[in-house]
PDB file of C-alpha atoms in Angstrom:
ATOM      1  CA  MET I   1      28.365 -23.950  -4.014  1.00  0.00           C
ATOM      2  CA  LYS I   2      24.829 -22.478  -3.970  1.00  0.00           C
ATOM      3  CA  GLN I   3      21.729 -24.490  -4.978  1.00  0.00           C
ATOM      4  CA  LEU I   4      18.986 -23.599  -7.453  1.00  0.00           C
ATOM      5  CA  ILE I   5      15.929 -25.955  -7.284  1.00  0.00           C
ATOM      6  CA  ILE I   6      13.893 -26.044 -10.172  1.00  0.00           C
ATOM      7  CA  MET I   7      10.189 -26.966  -9.734  1.00  0.00           C
ATOM      8  CA  SER I   8       9.590 -27.513 -13.507  1.00  0.00           C
ATOM      9  CA  LEU I   9       6.176 -27.395 -15.440  1.00  0.00           C
ATOM     10  CA  GLU I  10       5.421 -30.957 -16.697  1.00  0.00           C
ATOM     11  CA  PRO I  11       6.782 -31.593 -20.137  1.00  0.00           C
ATOM     12  CA  ILE I  12       3.887 -31.755 -22.550  1.00  0.00           C
ATOM     13  CA  GLU I  13       4.858 -32.757 -26.067  1.00  0.00           C
ATOM     14  CA  SER I  14       2.655 -30.244 -27.783  1.00  0.00           C
ATOM     15  CA  ARG I  15       3.739 -27.313 -25.513  1.00  0.00           C
ATOM     16  CA  TYR I  16       6.920 -25.137 -24.896  1.00  0.00           C
ATOM     17  CA  THR I  17       7.140 -27.104 -21.423  1.00  0.00           C
ATOM     18  CA  LYS I  18       8.679 -30.038 -23.053  1.00  0.00           C
ATOM     19  CA  GLU I  19      11.664 -27.838 -24.313  1.00  0.00           C
ATOM     20  CA  TRP I  20      11.612 -26.021 -20.942  1.00  0.00           C
ATOM     21  CA  PHE I  21      11.863 -29.358 -19.039  1.00  0.00           C
ATOM     22  CA  THR I  22      14.817 -30.400 -21.080  1.00  0.00           C
ATOM     23  CA  HIS I  23      16.700 -26.953 -21.985  1.00  0.00           C
ATOM     24  CA  LEU I  24      15.856 -24.750 -18.823  1.00  0.00           C
ATOM     25  CA  PRO I  25      18.329 -26.783 -16.342  1.00  0.00           C
ATOM     26  CA  LYS I  26      21.076 -26.751 -18.979  1.00  0.00           C
ATOM     27  CA  VAL I  27      20.723 -22.993 -19.463  1.00  0.00           C
ATOM     28  CA  PHE I  28      21.039 -22.390 -16.000  1.00  0.00           C
ATOM     29  CA  LYS I  29      23.994 -24.721 -15.622  1.00  0.00           C
ATOM     30  CA  GLU I  30      25.757 -22.979 -18.441  1.00  0.00           C
ATOM     31  CA  LYS I  31      24.931 -19.382 -17.056  1.00  0.00           C
ATOM     32  CA  LEU I  32      25.570 -20.197 -13.314  1.00  0.00           C
ATOM     33  CA  GLY I  33      28.601 -22.230 -14.106  1.00  0.00           C
ATOM     34  CA  ASP I  34      30.043 -24.205 -11.154  1.00  0.00           C
ATOM     35  CA  GLU I  35      28.845 -21.887  -8.561  1.00  0.00           C
ATOM     36  CA  PHE I  36      25.592 -23.356  -8.418  1.00  0.00           C
ATOM     37  CA  GLU I  37      24.098 -26.735  -8.106  1.00  0.00           C
ATOM     38  CA  VAL I  38      21.077 -27.101 -10.311  1.00  0.00           C
ATOM     39  CA  ILE I  39      18.348 -29.717  -9.255  1.00  0.00           C
ATOM     40  CA  GLN I  40      15.375 -29.931 -11.151  1.00  0.00           C
ATOM     41  CA  LEU I  41      12.387 -31.568  -9.467  1.00  0.00           C
ATOM     42  CA  ASP I  42       9.744 -33.231 -11.407  1.00  0.00           C
ATOM     43  CA  GLY I  43       6.621 -35.234 -10.921  1.00  0.00           C
ATOM     44  CA  GLU I  44       6.155 -38.645 -12.036  1.00  0.00           C
ATOM     45  CA  THR I  45       2.701 -38.688 -13.387  1.00  0.00           C
ATOM     46  CA  LYS I  46       2.895 -37.370 -16.885  1.00  0.00           C
ATOM     47  CA  SER I  47      -0.239 -37.309 -19.276  1.00  0.00           C
ATOM     48  CA  GLY I  48       0.088 -37.400 -23.207  1.00  0.00           C
ATOM     49  CA  LYS I  49      -3.470 -35.966 -23.312  1.00  0.00           C
ATOM     50  CA  VAL I  50      -4.779 -32.600 -22.593  1.00  0.00           C
ATOM     51  CA  THR I  51      -8.229 -31.646 -20.941  1.00  0.00           C
ATOM     52  CA  LYS I  52     -10.932 -30.872 -23.889  1.00  0.00           C
ATOM     53  CA  GLY I  53     -10.327 -27.635 -25.158  1.00  0.00           C
ATOM     54  CA  ALA I  54      -7.385 -26.780 -22.854  1.00  0.00           C
ATOM     55  CA  PHE I  55      -3.569 -26.617 -23.349  1.00  0.00           C
ATOM     56  CA  LEU I  56      -2.754 -29.115 -20.304  1.00  0.00           C
ATOM     57  CA  ASP I  57      -4.353 -31.996 -18.422  1.00  0.00           C
ATOM     58  CA  PHE I  58      -6.006 -30.307 -15.511  1.00  0.00           C
ATOM     59  CA  GLU I  59      -5.699 -33.477 -13.261  1.00  0.00           C
ATOM     60  CA  ALA I  60      -2.500 -34.478 -14.318  1.00  0.00           C
ATOM     61  CA  THR I  61      -0.762 -31.056 -13.662  1.00  0.00           C
ATOM     62  CA  ASN I  62      -1.933 -31.150 -10.216  1.00  0.00           C
ATOM     63  CA  ILE I  63      -0.617 -34.391  -9.326  1.00  0.00           C
ATOM     64  CA  TRP I  64       2.674 -33.593 -11.082  1.00  0.00           C
ATOM     65  CA  LYS I  65       2.887 -30.641  -8.737  1.00  0.00           C
ATOM     66  CA  ALA I  66       1.797 -32.529  -5.611  1.00  0.00           C
ATOM     67  CA  GLU I  67       4.682 -35.030  -6.435  1.00  0.00           C
ATOM     68  CA  GLN I  68       7.305 -32.223  -6.907  1.00  0.00           C
ATOM     69  CA  ILE I  69       6.397 -31.072  -3.411  1.00  0.00           C
ATOM     70  CA  ILE I  70       6.635 -34.556  -1.796  1.00  0.00           C
ATOM     71  CA  LYS I  71      10.263 -34.764  -3.432  1.00  0.00           C
ATOM     72  CA  PHE I  72      11.369 -31.509  -2.109  1.00  0.00           C
ATOM     73  CA  PHE I  73      10.407 -32.244   1.302  1.00  0.00           C
ATOM     74  CA  GLN I  74      11.914 -35.724   0.986  1.00  0.00           C
ATOM     75  CA  LEU I  75      15.332 -33.958   0.259  1.00  0.00           C
ATOM     76  CA  MET I  76      14.737 -31.518   3.025  1.00  0.00           C
ATOM     77  CA  LYS I  77      14.352 -34.591   5.554  1.00  0.00           C
ATOM     78  CA  LEU I  78      17.578 -35.990   3.953  1.00  0.00           C
ATOM     79  CA  ASP I  79      19.082 -32.488   4.662  1.00  0.00           C
ATOM     80  CA  ARG I  80      19.950 -31.994   0.988  1.00  0.00           C
ATOM     81  CA  ILE I  81      18.473 -28.677   0.525  1.00  0.00           C
ATOM     82  CA  GLN I  82      20.611 -25.863   1.522  1.00  0.00           C
ATOM     83  CA  ASP I  83      19.473 -23.083   4.122  1.00  0.00           C
ATOM     84  CA  ASP I  84      19.964 -20.517   1.434  1.00  0.00           C
ATOM     85  CA  ALA I  85      18.754 -22.248  -1.816  1.00  0.00           C
ATOM     86  CA  PHE I  86      16.982 -20.592  -4.483  1.00  0.00           C
ATOM     87  CA  ILE I  87      13.854 -22.389  -5.326  1.00  0.00           C
ATOM     88  CA  LEU I  88      12.125 -21.414  -9.027  1.00  0.00           C
ATOM     89  CA  PHE I  89       8.612 -22.402  -9.691  1.00  0.00           C
ATOM     90  CA  THR I  90       8.514 -22.246 -13.573  1.00  0.00           C
ATOM     91  CA  ASP I  91       4.581 -21.894 -13.186  1.00  0.00           C
ATOM     92  CA  ALA I  92       3.790 -19.484 -10.128  1.00  0.00           C
ATOM     93  CA  TRP I  93       0.284 -20.788  -9.844  1.00  0.00           C
ATOM     94  CA  ASN I  94       1.578 -23.807  -7.778  1.00  0.00           C
ATOM     95  CA  PRO I  95       0.131 -24.471  -4.420  1.00  0.00           C
ATOM     96  CA  GLY I  96       3.289 -25.949  -3.310  1.00  0.00           C
ATOM     97  CA  VAL I  97       4.705 -22.432  -2.950  1.00  0.00           C
ATOM     98  CA  ASN I  98       2.541 -21.937   0.418  1.00  0.00           C
ATOM     99  CA  GLN I  99       3.682 -25.368   1.752  1.00  0.00           C
ATOM    100  CA  ILE I 100       7.441 -24.214   1.051  1.00  0.00           C
ATOM    101  CA  LYS I 101       6.802 -20.585   2.314  1.00  0.00           C
ATOM    102  CA  TYR I 102       5.186 -22.137   5.378  1.00  0.00           C
ATOM    103  CA  THR I 103       8.262 -24.368   6.007  1.00  0.00           C
ATOM    104  CA  LYS I 104      10.698 -21.520   5.388  1.00  0.00           C
ATOM    105  CA  GLU I 105       9.275 -19.469   8.185  1.00  0.00           C
ATOM    106  CA  LEU I 106       8.828 -22.363  10.755  1.00  0.00           C
ATOM    107  CA  CYS I 107      12.106 -23.637  10.042  1.00  0.00           C
ATOM    108  CA  ASN I 108      13.904 -20.312   9.718  1.00  0.00           C
ATOM    109  CA  LYS I 109      15.479 -20.886   6.231  1.00  0.00           C
ATOM    110  CA  ASN I 110      16.640 -18.279   4.091  1.00  0.00           C
ATOM    111  CA  TRP I 111      15.234 -19.623   0.857  1.00  0.00           C
ATOM    112  CA  THR I 112      14.645 -17.373  -2.184  1.00  0.00           C
ATOM    113  CA  LEU I 113      11.221 -18.454  -3.622  1.00  0.00           C
ATOM    114  CA  ILE I 114      10.923 -17.256  -7.302  1.00  0.00           C
ATOM    115  CA  GLY I 115       7.819 -17.642  -9.546  1.00  0.00           C
ATOM    116  CA  ILE I 116       7.185 -17.210 -13.197  1.00  0.00           C
ATOM    117  CA  TRP I 117       3.617 -15.829 -13.931  1.00  0.00           C
ATOM    118  CA  HIS I 118       2.255 -17.239 -17.187  1.00  0.00           C
ATOM    119  CA  ALA I 119      -1.299 -16.319 -16.779  1.00  0.00           C
ATOM    120  CA  GLY I 120      -4.071 -16.959 -14.112  1.00  0.00           C
ATOM    121  CA  ALA I 121      -7.371 -15.201 -13.049  1.00  0.00           C
ATOM    122  CA  TYR I 122      -5.925 -11.812 -13.294  1.00  0.00           C
ATOM    123  CA  ASP I 123      -5.795 -12.337 -17.212  1.00  0.00           C
ATOM    124  CA  PRO I 124      -9.280 -12.660 -18.810  1.00  0.00           C
ATOM    125  CA  ASN I 125      -7.878 -14.724 -21.818  1.00  0.00           C
ATOM    126  CA  ASP I 126      -6.774 -17.662 -19.134  1.00  0.00           C
ATOM    127  CA  PHE I 127      -9.177 -20.125 -18.373  1.00  0.00           C
ATOM    128  CA  LEU I 128      -9.308 -18.934 -14.690  1.00  0.00           C
ATOM    129  CA  GLY I 129      -9.903 -15.609 -16.127  1.00  0.00           C
ATOM    130  CA  ARG I 130     -12.915 -16.634 -18.026  1.00  0.00           C
ATOM    131  CA  ILE I 131     -14.757 -18.157 -14.768  1.00  0.00           C
ATOM    132  CA  ASP I 132     -17.617 -16.162 -13.312  1.00  0.00           C
ATOM    133  CA  ARG I 133     -17.169 -17.070  -9.754  1.00  0.00           C
ATOM    134  CA  ILE I 134     -13.421 -16.332  -9.424  1.00  0.00           C
ATOM    135  CA  HIS I 135     -13.136 -14.636  -6.086  1.00  0.00           C
ATOM    136  CA  TRP I 136     -11.490 -17.637  -4.562  1.00  0.00           C
ATOM    137  CA  ALA I 137      -8.621 -17.633  -7.484  1.00  0.00           C
ATOM    138  CA  TYR I 138      -8.130 -13.898  -6.962  1.00  0.00           C
ATOM    139  CA  VAL I 139      -7.149 -14.424  -3.098  1.00  0.00           C
ATOM    140  CA  THR I 140      -5.231 -17.460  -4.090  1.00  0.00           C
ATOM    141  CA  GLU I 141      -3.150 -15.480  -6.566  1.00  0.00           C
ATOM    142  CA  LYS I 142      -2.554 -12.891  -4.152  1.00  0.00           C
ATOM    143  CA  SER I 143      -1.297 -15.281  -1.650  1.00  0.00           C
ATOM    144  CA  PHE I 144       1.061 -17.019  -4.250  1.00  0.00           C
ATOM    145  CA  TYR I 145       2.352 -13.499  -5.072  1.00  0.00           C
ATOM    146  CA  GLU I 146       3.128 -12.697  -1.260  1.00  0.00           C
ATOM    147  CA  ALA I 147       4.764 -16.096  -0.811  1.00  0.00           C
ATOM    148  CA  TYR I 148       7.227 -15.505  -3.669  1.00  0.00           C
ATOM    149  CA  ASP I 149      10.218 -13.253  -2.551  1.00  0.00           C
ATOM    150  CA  ILE I 150      10.546 -12.584  -6.644  1.00  0.00           C
ATOM    151  CA  ASN I 151       8.012 -12.566  -9.218  1.00  0.00           C
ATOM    152  CA  TRP I 152       8.680 -12.670 -12.738  1.00  0.00           C
ATOM    153  CA  PHE I 153       6.356 -11.612 -15.360  1.00  0.00           C
ATOM    154  CA  ALA I 154       7.150 -12.003 -19.107  1.00  0.00           C
ATOM    155  CA  THR I 155       6.066  -8.426 -20.320  1.00  0.00           C
ATOM    156  CA  ASN I 156       4.997  -5.192 -18.787  1.00  0.00           C
ATOM    157  CA  PHE I 157       1.510  -5.608 -20.083  1.00  0.00           C
ATOM    158  CA  HIS I 158       1.300  -8.867 -17.920  1.00  0.00           C
ATOM    159  CA  LYS I 159       2.694  -7.335 -14.768  1.00  0.00           C
ATOM    160  CA  ARG I 160       0.580  -4.204 -15.074  1.00  0.00           C
ATOM    161  CA  LEU I 161      -2.383  -6.613 -15.614  1.00  0.00           C
ATOM    162  CA  PHE I 162      -1.603  -8.402 -12.550  1.00  0.00           C
ATOM    163  CA  PHE I 163      -1.620  -5.216 -10.346  1.00  0.00           C
ATOM    164  CA  ARG I 164      -4.487  -3.681 -12.026  1.00  0.00           C
ATOM    165  CA  THR I 165      -6.622  -6.628 -11.722  1.00  0.00           C
ATOM    166  CA  HIS I 166      -5.740  -7.264  -7.811  1.00  0.00           C
ATOM    167  CA  LYS I 167      -5.545  -3.674  -7.166  1.00  0.00           C
ATOM    168  CA  MET I 168      -1.992  -4.254  -5.866  1.00  0.00           C
ATOM    169  CA  PHE I 169       0.866  -1.755  -5.507  1.00  0.00           C
ATOM    170  CA  ALA I 170       3.888  -4.087  -4.035  1.00  0.00           C
ATOM    171  CA  LEU I 171       5.735  -3.839  -7.047  1.00  0.00           C
ATOM    172  CA  PHE I 172       9.112  -4.183  -5.190  1.00  0.00           C
ATOM    173  CA  LYS I 173       8.745  -7.746  -5.694  1.00  0.00           C
ATOM    174  CA  ALA I 174       7.712  -7.797  -9.386  1.00  0.00           C
ATOM    175  CA  TYR I 175      10.164  -7.937 -12.372  1.00  0.00           C
ATOM    176  CA  VAL I 176       9.572  -8.254 -15.822  1.00  0.00           C
ATOM    177  CA  SER I 177      12.178 -10.987 -17.374  1.00  0.00           C
ATOM    178  CA  GLY I 178      10.580 -12.307 -20.465  1.00  0.00           C
ATOM    179  CA  PHE I 179      10.484 -15.890 -20.771  1.00  0.00           C
ATOM    180  CA  PRO I 180      13.757 -17.763 -20.845  1.00  0.00           C
ATOM    181  CA  MET I 181      13.579 -19.007 -24.429  1.00  0.00           C
ATOM    182  CA  GLU I 182      17.279 -18.523 -25.328  1.00  0.00           C
ATOM    183  CA  TYR I 183      17.545 -22.189 -25.521  1.00  0.00           C
ATOM    184  CA  ILE I 184      15.780 -22.202 -28.870  1.00  0.00           C
ATOM    185  CA  ARG I 185      18.568 -21.117 -30.512  1.00  0.00           C
ATOM    186  CA  ASN I 186      20.506 -24.456 -29.630  1.00  0.00           C
ATOM    187  CA  ILE I 187      17.695 -26.598 -30.796  1.00  0.00           C
ATOM    188  CA  LYS I 188      18.346 -27.985 -34.247  1.00  0.00           C
TER     189      LYS I 188
END
């Protein structure tokens, strides 16, 4: 049996992330069947508030992602992460990908790291994209992109925007997938 590990976004009541948290593992279990063990790693710190003028709690999201990474490495220490696991970050802007890529290389694992790009510094409509002193974020995004084996973008527009902003041409790791919203049909 193969393994899919989902590094989920924190479920915020007023965002689609609440539905993703509940329904994304179900969708993958239905689609992948008994061939895969689906493990969703979450954080423990959830905030019911959002940062003023934002759509999430900037502090809580970082705590959430750090807690996920701790759980991942605790499972690894217990030998519960398969050498050929698929690891899906539902938000590609997750610094934990660099820690996992580092470990993948040093421990000679055959993990496939997948990131879903929502937005970031490359998008002038995103919070990061509206900051004047943004060079550090561009370098960070490029690092994340390179750490992932597969980069999913919702639309061709976002994929082209990413590559145009970063003047990158390594398209072989980028795919247009849409967002996994098919669960909406099942919500009543």
